[in-house]
PDB file of C-alpha atoms in Angstrom:
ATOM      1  CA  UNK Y   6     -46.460-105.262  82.791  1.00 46.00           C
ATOM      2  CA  UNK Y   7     -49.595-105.091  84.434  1.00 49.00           C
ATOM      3  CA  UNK Y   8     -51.313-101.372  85.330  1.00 52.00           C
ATOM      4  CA  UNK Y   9     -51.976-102.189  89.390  1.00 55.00           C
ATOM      5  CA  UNK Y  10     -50.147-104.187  91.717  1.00 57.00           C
ATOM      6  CA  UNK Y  11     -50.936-104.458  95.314  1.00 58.00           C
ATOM      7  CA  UNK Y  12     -49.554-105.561  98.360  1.00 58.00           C
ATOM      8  CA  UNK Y  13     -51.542-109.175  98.920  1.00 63.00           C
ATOM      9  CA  UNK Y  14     -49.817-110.280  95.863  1.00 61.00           C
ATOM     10  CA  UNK Y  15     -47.059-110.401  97.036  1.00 72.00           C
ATOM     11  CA  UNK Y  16     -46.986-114.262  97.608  1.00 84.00           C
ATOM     12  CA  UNK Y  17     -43.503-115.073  99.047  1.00 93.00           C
ATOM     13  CA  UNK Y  18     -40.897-113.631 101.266  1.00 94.00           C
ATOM     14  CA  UNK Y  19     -37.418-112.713 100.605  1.00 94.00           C
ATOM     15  CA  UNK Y  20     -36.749-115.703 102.502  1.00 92.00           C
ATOM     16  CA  UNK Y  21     -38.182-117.558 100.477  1.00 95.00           C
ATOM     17  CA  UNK Y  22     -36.729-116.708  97.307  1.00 96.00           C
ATOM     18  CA  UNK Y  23     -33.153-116.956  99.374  1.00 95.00           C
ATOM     19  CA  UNK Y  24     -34.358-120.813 100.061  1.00 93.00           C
ATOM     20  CA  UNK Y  25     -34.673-121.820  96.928  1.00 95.00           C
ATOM     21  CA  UNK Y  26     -30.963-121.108  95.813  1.00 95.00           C
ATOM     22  CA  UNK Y  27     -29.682-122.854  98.987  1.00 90.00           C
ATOM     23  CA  UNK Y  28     -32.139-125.825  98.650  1.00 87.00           C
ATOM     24  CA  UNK Y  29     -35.713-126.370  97.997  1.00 91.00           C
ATOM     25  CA  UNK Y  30     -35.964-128.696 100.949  1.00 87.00           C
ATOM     26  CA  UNK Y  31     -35.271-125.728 103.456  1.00 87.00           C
ATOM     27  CA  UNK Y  32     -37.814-124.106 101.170  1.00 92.00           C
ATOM     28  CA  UNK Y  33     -40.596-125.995 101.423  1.00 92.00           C
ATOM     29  CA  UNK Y  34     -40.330-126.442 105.633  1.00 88.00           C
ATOM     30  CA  UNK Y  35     -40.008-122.656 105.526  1.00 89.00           C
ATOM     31  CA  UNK Y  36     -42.982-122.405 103.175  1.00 93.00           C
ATOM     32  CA  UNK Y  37     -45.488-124.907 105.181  1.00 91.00           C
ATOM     33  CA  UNK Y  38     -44.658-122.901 108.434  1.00 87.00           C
ATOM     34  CA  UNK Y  39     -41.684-125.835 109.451  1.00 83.00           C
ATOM     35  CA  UNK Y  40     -39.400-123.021 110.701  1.00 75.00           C
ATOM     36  CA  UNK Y  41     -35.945-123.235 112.679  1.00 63.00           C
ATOM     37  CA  UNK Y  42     -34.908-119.767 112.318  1.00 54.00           C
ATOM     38  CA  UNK Y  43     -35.596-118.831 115.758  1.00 49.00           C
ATOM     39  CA  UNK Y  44     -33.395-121.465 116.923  1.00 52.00           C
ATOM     40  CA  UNK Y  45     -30.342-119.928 114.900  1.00 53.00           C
ATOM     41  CA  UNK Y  46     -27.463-118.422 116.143  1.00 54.00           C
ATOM     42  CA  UNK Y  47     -26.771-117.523 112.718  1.00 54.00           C
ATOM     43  CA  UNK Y  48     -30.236-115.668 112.197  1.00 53.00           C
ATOM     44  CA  UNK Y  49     -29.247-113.718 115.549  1.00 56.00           C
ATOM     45  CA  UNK Y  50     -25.497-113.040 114.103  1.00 54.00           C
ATOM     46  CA  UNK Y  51     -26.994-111.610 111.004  1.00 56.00           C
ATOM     47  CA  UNK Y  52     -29.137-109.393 113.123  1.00 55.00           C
ATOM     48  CA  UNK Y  53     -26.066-107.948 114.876  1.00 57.00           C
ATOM     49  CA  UNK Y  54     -24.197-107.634 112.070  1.00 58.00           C
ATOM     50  CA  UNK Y  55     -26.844-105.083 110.541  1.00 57.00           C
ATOM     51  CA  UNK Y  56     -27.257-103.504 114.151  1.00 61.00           C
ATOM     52  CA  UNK Y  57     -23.811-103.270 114.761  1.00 64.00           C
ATOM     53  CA  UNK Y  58     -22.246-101.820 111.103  1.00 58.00           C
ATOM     54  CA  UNK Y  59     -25.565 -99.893 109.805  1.00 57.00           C
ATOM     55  CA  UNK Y  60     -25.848 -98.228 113.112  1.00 57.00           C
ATOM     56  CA  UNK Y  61     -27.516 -94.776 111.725  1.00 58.00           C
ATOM     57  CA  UNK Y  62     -29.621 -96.444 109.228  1.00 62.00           C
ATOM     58  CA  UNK Y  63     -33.511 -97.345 109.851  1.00 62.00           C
ATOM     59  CA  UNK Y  64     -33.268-101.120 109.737  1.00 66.00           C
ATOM     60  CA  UNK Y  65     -35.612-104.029 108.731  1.00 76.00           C
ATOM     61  CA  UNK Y  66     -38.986-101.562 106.894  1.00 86.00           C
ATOM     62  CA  UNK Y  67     -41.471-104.315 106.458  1.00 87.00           C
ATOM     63  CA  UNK Y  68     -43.523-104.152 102.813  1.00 88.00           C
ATOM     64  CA  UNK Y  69     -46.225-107.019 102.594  1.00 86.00           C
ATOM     65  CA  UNK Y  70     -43.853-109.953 103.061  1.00 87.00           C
ATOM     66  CA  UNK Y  71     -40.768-108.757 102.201  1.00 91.00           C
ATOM     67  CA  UNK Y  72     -38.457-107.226 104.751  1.00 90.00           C
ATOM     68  CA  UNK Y  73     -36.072-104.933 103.628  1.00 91.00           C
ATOM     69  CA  UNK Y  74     -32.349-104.715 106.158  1.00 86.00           C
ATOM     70  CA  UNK Y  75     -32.286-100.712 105.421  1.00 86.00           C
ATOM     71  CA  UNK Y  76     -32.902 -98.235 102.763  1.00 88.00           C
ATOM     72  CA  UNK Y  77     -31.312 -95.150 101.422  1.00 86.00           C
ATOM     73  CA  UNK Y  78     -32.866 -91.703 101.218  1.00 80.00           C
ATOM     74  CA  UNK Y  79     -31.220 -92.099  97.315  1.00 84.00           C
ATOM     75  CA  UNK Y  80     -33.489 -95.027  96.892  1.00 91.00           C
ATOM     76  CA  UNK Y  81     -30.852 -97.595  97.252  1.00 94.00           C
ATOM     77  CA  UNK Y  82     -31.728-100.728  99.226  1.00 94.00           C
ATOM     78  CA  UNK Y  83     -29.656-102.318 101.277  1.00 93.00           C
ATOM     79  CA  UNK Y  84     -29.363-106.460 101.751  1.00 93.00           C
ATOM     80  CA  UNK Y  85     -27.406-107.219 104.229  1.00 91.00           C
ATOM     81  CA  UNK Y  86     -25.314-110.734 104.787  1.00 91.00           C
ATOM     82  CA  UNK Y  87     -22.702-112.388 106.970  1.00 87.00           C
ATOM     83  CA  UNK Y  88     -20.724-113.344 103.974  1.00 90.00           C
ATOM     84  CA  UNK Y  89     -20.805-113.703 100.410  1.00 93.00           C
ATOM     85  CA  UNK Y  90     -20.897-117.600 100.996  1.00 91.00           C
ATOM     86  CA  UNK Y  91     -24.047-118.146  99.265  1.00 93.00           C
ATOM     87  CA  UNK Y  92     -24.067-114.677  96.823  1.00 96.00           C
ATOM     88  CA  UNK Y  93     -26.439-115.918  94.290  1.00 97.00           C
ATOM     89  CA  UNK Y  94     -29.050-116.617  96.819  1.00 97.00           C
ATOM     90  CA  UNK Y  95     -28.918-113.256  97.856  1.00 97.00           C
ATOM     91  CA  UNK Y  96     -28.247-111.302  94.870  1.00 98.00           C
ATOM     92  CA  UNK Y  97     -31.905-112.880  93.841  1.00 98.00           C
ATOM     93  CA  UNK Y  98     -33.416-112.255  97.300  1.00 97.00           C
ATOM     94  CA  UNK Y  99     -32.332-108.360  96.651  1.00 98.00           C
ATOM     95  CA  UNK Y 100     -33.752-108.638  92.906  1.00 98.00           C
ATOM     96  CA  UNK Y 101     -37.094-109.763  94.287  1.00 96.00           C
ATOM     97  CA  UNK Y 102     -37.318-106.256  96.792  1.00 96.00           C
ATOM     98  CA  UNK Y 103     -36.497-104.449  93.376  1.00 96.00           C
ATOM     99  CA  UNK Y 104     -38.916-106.585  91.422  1.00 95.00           C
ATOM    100  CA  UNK Y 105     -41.603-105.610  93.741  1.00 94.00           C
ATOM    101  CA  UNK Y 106     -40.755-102.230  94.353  1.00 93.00           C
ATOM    102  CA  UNK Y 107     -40.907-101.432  90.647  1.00 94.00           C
ATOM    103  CA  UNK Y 108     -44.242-103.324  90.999  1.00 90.00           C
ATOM    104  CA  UNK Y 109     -45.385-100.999  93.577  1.00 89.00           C
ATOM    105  CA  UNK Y 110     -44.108 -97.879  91.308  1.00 91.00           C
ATOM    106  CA  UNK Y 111     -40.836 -96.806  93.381  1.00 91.00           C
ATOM    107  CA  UNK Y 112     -37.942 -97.907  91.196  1.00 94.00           C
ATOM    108  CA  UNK Y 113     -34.523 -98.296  93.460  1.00 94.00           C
ATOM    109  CA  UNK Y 114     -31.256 -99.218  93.086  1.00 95.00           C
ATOM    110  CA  UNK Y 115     -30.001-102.476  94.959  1.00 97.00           C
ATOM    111  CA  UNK Y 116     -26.865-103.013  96.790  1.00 96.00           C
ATOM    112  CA  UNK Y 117     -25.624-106.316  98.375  1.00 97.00           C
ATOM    113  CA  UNK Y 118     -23.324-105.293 101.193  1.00 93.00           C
ATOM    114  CA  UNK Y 119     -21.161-108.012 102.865  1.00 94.00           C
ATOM    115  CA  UNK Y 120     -20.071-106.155 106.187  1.00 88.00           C
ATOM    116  CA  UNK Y 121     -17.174-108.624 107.600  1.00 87.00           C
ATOM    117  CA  UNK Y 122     -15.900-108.839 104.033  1.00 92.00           C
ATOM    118  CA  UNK Y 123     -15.497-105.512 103.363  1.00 92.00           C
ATOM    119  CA  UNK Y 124     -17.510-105.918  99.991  1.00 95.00           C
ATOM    120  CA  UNK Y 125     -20.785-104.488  98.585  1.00 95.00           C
ATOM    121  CA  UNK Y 126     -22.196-105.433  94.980  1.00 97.00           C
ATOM    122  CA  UNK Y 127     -24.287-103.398  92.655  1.00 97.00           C
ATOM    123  CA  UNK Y 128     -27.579-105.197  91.690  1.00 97.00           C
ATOM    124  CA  UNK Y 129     -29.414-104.257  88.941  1.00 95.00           C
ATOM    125  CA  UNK Y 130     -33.150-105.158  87.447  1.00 97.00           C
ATOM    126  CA  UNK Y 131     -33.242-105.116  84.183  1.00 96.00           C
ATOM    127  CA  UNK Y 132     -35.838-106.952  81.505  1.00 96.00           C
ATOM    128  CA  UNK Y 133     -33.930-110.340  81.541  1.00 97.00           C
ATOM    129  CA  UNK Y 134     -33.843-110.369  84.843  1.00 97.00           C
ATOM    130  CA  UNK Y 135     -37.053-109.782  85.553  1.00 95.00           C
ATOM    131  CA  UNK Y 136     -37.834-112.769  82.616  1.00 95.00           C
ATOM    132  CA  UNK Y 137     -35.524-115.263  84.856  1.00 96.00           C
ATOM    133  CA  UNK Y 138     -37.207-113.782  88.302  1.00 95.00           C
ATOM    134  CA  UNK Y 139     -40.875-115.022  87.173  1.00 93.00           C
ATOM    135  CA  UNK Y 140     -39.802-118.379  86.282  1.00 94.00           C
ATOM    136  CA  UNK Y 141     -38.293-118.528  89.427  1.00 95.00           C
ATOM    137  CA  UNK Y 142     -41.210-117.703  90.982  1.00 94.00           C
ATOM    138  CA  UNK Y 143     -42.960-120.357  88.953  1.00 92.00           C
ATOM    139  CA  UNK Y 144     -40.343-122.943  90.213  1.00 95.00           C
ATOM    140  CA  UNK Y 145     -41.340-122.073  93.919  1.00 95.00           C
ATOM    141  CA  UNK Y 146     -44.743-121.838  93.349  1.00 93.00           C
ATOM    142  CA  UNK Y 147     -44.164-125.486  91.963  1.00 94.00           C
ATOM    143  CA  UNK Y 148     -42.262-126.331  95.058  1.00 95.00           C
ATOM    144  CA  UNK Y 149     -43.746-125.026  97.638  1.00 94.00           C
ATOM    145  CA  UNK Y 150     -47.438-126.911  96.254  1.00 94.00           C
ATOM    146  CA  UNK Y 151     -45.767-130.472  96.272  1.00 95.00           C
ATOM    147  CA  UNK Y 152     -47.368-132.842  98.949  1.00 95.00           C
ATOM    148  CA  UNK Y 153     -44.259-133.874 100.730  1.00 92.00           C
ATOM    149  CA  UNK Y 154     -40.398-132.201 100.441  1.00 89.00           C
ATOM    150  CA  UNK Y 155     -38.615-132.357  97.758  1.00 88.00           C
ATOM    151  CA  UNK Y 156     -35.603-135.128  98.109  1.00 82.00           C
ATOM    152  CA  UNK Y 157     -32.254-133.043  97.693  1.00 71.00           C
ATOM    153  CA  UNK Y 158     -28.786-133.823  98.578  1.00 64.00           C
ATOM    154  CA  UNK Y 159     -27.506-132.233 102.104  1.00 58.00           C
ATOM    155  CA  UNK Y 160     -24.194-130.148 100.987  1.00 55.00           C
ATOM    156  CA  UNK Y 161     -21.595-129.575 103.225  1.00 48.00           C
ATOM    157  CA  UNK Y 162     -22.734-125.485 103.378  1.00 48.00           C
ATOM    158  CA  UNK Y 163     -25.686-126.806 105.301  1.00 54.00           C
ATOM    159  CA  UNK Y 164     -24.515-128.711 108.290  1.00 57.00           C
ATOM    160  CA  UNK Y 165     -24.795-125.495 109.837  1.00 57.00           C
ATOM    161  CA  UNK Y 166     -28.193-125.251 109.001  1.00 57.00           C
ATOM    162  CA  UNK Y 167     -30.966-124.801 111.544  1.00 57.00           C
ATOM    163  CA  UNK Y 168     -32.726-127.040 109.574  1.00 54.00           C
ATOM    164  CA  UNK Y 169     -30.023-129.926 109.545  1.00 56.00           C
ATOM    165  CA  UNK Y 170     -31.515-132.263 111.708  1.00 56.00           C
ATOM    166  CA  UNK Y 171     -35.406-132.544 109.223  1.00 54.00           C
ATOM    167  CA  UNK Y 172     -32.760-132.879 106.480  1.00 53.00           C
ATOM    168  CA  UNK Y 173     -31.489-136.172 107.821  1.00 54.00           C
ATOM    169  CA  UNK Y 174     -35.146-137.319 108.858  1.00 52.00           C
TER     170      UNK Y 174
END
């Protein structure tokens, strides 16, 4: 591991990383400034869901790119989501914040919570994980330098996508 680390390195978003498990297409919009989140009733639901159950908590601290829904005086970090629908997006969304954290020299402990289900999930970094979270990061990088989007097939999970309507174009 390297001996500094600063904030301008930090080259994506949390979003970002979230993209990439849910479809590189949505990734690569996001990642050339193509954004539909501000359209999304869904973005604003997820909002109120953190306002609305994490009432006492300070909510969305800001660290270079990444934006964190609320942290812990124990050093826990908090992700927060509407459900659990796509969990492996954001269990490696939450293991980025860590990754960079660590990076920065504050080592936390991660917890996906999942209000409306009633659920939270321990998330750990560990030295595999961080070995799988920098090819990631490779794989984005890759992504997000190609000319044009990548061509991937539209799931079902994403009609309800804000970005729907550039997936059919």
């Amino acid at each position: 591991m390297r001996e500094t680390f600063n904030l301008d390195e930090i080259s994506f978003s949390g979003v970002q990383i979230y993209y990439y498990f849910v479809d590189p297409k949505r990734l690569w919009y996001f990642s050339h400034y193509i954004t539909m989140e501000h359209n999304s009733d869904l973005v604003e639901i997820g909002k109120i869901i953190v306002s609305e159950f994490y009432k006492r908590e300070k909510k969305e601290i800001q660290i270079g790119r990444i934006k964190i829904d609320f942290i812990k005086r124990s050093l826990e970090i908090h992700e927060v989501k509407k459900s659990s629908k796509f969990k492996e997006a954001s269990k490696w969304q939450l293991i980025y914040y860590l990754w960079v954290l660590k990076n920065l020299g504050i080592n936390c402990k991660g917890i996906l919570n999942f209000p409306k289900e009633k659920r939270i999930e321990k998330v750990n970094l560990t030295p595999e994980i961080e070995k799988k979270l920098l090819e990631i990061l490779n794989n984005i990088k890759r992504i997000v330098e190609l000319p044009k989007p990548p061509n991937t097939h539209i799931s079902y999970r994403l009609r309800n996508s804000p970005y729907f309507e550039l997936f059919m174009a």
